[in-house]
């Protein structure tokens, strides 16, 4: 009986020890679970913060950066056009002058100024350079002649007479324009059909440049395709 009692006591002691050990393990697991829950909650808050930052970057930062970048690109583009325009300011382009084999472009221009514009200084004004543009003729039209003037007053006097030339029915095949950058040339080309339509309707039409802007004036008023479209009946 004593031996059995000792055995039972040992069994009870082992069970108690096992119970205490199991309770400790359970407490450890609960503690770990609590820590995991805390970490998950912190991670969730962190993810929400990241999501908010992503939304801010998407909806505010990127559009602002894009707007600033486009503005900077436009500024650089305008500066390049202005620099190109300045380098070409002493030039004029002459259109519609027939090309002859082995021609002397300077003599061709002087003869044109005397015959078509009746310019009094046609024989004495100074040219820095005259030549045909190295482009293919289109629709059978002769290649334009580019003239670089030594004095701006000569260039401006001819450009002033070009208004009468472009509005003349007898000399309408000819044309004179400033030597413009490609961006401004495109603006001018888009205005030319309206200018011809206005002239055909008996109105005075002239294309002028203001900085990098190209404008069409019809009877002294600025043409605007949206707010002031051309009406040939008025």
C-alpha positions as a printed Julia matrix, in Angstrom:
234×3 Matrix{Float64}:
   0.0     0.0      0.0
   2.81    2.39     0.81
   4.39    1.69    -2.56
   1.1     2.39    -4.35
   0.63    5.63    -2.44
   4.09    6.77    -3.43
   3.4     5.95    -7.06
   0.12    7.89    -6.99
   1.86   10.85    -5.39
   4.52   10.78    -8.08
   1.85   10.61   -10.77
  -0.01   13.54    -9.19
   3.22   15.55    -8.99
   4.04   14.83   -12.63
   0.52   15.79   -13.7
   0.7    18.99   -11.7
   4.08   19.8    -13.23
   2.77   19.01   -16.69
  -0.26   21.16   -16.04
   1.93   24.05   -14.92
   4.16   23.59   -17.98
   1.15   23.44   -20.29
  -0.33   26.54   -18.68
   2.96   28.37   -19.2
   3.05   27.31   -22.85
  -0.52   28.49   -23.32
   0.33   31.83   -21.7
   3.37   32.1    -23.97
   1.21   31.4    -27.04
  -1.34   34.0    -25.89
   1.45   36.51   -25.4
   2.84   35.77   -28.88
  -0.65   36.06   -30.39
  -1.1    39.41   -28.68
   2.2    40.6    -30.08
   1.21   39.35   -33.53
  -2.11   41.17   -33.29
  -0.26   44.34   -32.31
   2.16   43.94   -35.23
  -0.73   43.3    -37.62
  -2.52   46.4    -36.37
   0.66   48.45   -36.77
   1.19   46.99   -40.25
  -2.38   47.84   -41.18
  -1.9    51.42   -40.04
   1.37   51.57   -41.96
  -0.31   50.21   -45.1
  -3.11   52.75   -44.75
  -0.48   55.48   -44.46
   1.28   54.13   -47.56
  -2.05   54.0    -49.41
  -2.69   57.63   -48.48
   0.78   58.58   -49.7
   0.21   56.72   -52.98
  -3.12   58.51   -53.47
  -1.47   61.87   -52.73
   1.35   61.12   -55.19
  -1.13   59.98   -57.85
  -3.67   62.77   -57.44
  -1.48   65.72   -56.43
   2.27   65.24   -56.78
   2.4    63.67   -60.26
  -0.11   66.12   -61.85
   1.78   69.04   -60.3
   5.14   67.72   -61.51
   3.67   67.08   -64.97
   2.2    70.59   -65.12
   5.51   72.14   -64.03
   7.43   69.99   -66.55
   5.1    70.94   -69.42
   5.43   74.59   -68.45
   9.23   74.3    -68.43
   9.2    72.53   -71.8
   7.0    75.28   -73.28
   9.32   77.96   -71.87
  12.36   76.25   -73.39
  10.52   75.81   -76.7
   9.5    79.48   -76.75
  13.07   80.53   -75.97
  14.37   78.36   -78.82
  11.81   79.8    -81.26
  12.65   83.35   -80.14
  16.38   82.7    -80.62
  15.76   81.23   -84.09
  13.48   84.13   -84.98
  16.15   86.61   -83.9
  18.78   84.87   -86.05
  16.47   85.12   -89.08
  15.08   88.61   -88.5
  17.11   90.17   -91.35
  15.81   87.59   -93.86
  12.91   87.67   -96.28
  11.49   84.87   -98.43
  10.37   85.63  -102.0
   7.85   83.26  -103.55
   6.69   82.72  -107.14
   9.79   84.07  -108.93
  10.56   81.84  -111.89
  13.9    80.03  -111.78
  16.27   80.12  -114.76
  19.26   77.91  -115.45
  22.48   79.37  -114.06
  20.66   82.36  -112.6
  22.23   84.98  -110.38
  19.79   85.18  -107.46
  20.93   88.67  -106.5
  20.2    90.02  -109.98
  16.9    88.13  -110.03
  15.83   89.77  -106.75
  16.92   93.25  -107.82
  14.97   92.92  -111.08
  11.93   91.72  -109.13
  12.15   94.67  -106.73
  12.31   97.11  -109.62
   9.6    95.54  -111.76
   7.04   94.29  -109.25
   7.61   96.58  -106.25
   9.05   99.59  -108.06
  11.52  100.02  -105.21
  13.7   103.09  -105.75
  16.76  101.61  -104.0
  16.56   98.22  -105.72
  20.0    98.66  -107.31
  21.78  100.11  -104.27
  20.53   98.26  -101.2
  22.99   95.79   -99.7
  22.39   92.04   -99.47
  24.46   89.8    -97.21
  23.31   86.7    -99.07
  20.77   85.54  -101.67
  20.0    81.98  -102.73
  17.22   79.56  -103.52
  16.07   77.4   -100.63
  17.42   73.86  -101.05
  13.96   72.31  -101.13
  12.02   70.52  -103.82
   9.57   72.58  -105.79
   5.95   71.65  -105.02
   2.99   71.72  -107.44
   5.28   73.08  -110.16
   5.98   76.23  -108.17
   9.52   77.66  -108.17
  11.61   77.3   -105.04
  11.58   80.39  -102.79
  14.54   82.77  -102.73
  15.9    83.76   -99.33
  17.54   87.18   -98.99
  19.54   88.32   -95.97
  19.66   92.12   -95.76
  22.55   94.13   -94.39
  20.26   96.9    -93.18
  16.96   96.27   -91.45
  15.45   99.44   -92.93
  15.75   97.93   -96.43
  14.2    94.68   -95.26
  11.32   96.55   -93.57
  10.68   98.8    -96.56
  10.28   95.76   -98.81
   8.06   93.99   -96.33
   5.89   97.1    -96.23
   5.5    97.03  -100.01
   4.71   93.32   -99.87
   1.28   94.22   -98.46
   0.35   95.92  -101.73
   1.84   93.02  -103.67
  -0.21   90.38  -101.84
  -3.4    92.41  -102.29
  -2.78   93.02  -106.0
  -4.76   90.9   -108.46
  -2.08   91.27  -111.16
   0.81   90.17  -108.92
  -0.99   87.61  -106.79
   1.31   84.79  -107.91
   4.15   86.42  -105.97
   4.62   86.53  -102.24
   7.04   87.93   -99.67
   7.22   86.89   -96.04
   9.61   87.0    -93.09
  11.87   83.98   -92.64
  10.15   82.27   -89.72
  10.89   79.23   -87.54
   8.94   76.11   -88.48
   6.43   76.57   -85.67
   5.59   80.06   -86.9
   5.61   78.96   -90.54
   2.88   76.47   -89.65
   0.81   79.24   -88.04
   1.25   81.34   -91.18
   0.32   78.46   -93.52
  -2.89   77.89   -91.58
  -3.82   81.56   -92.05
  -2.99   81.82   -95.76
  -6.25   80.24   -97.08
  -8.31   82.72   -95.03
  -6.12   85.59   -96.23
  -6.64   84.6    -99.89
 -10.38   84.27   -99.29
 -10.5    87.75   -97.76
  -8.54   89.26  -100.66
 -10.86   87.56  -103.16
 -13.77   89.19  -101.32
 -12.18   92.61  -101.88
 -10.89   93.09   -98.37
  -7.45   94.16   -97.19
  -5.68   91.25   -95.53
  -2.17   91.09   -94.13
  -0.31   88.62   -91.95
   1.87   90.12   -89.22
   4.11   88.7    -86.53
   4.2    89.8    -82.91
   6.95   88.06   -81.02
   6.42   84.36   -81.72
   2.73   84.89   -82.56
   1.5    85.08   -86.17
  -1.7    87.05   -86.72
  -3.97   87.8    -89.67
  -5.54   91.24   -89.95
  -8.59   91.68   -92.18
  -9.57   95.31   -92.76
  -7.52   96.19   -89.69
  -9.16   93.69   -87.36
  -7.46   90.59   -85.94
  -8.85   87.38   -87.37
  -9.8    84.76   -84.77
 -11.32   81.46   -86.01
 -13.39   81.1    -82.8
 -14.29   84.58   -81.56
 -13.9    86.59   -84.79
 -14.25   84.23   -87.78
 -14.05   85.58   -91.31
 -17.37   86.21   -93.06
 -16.98   87.02   -96.76
 -20.51   88.46   -96.87
 -19.69   91.28   -94.47
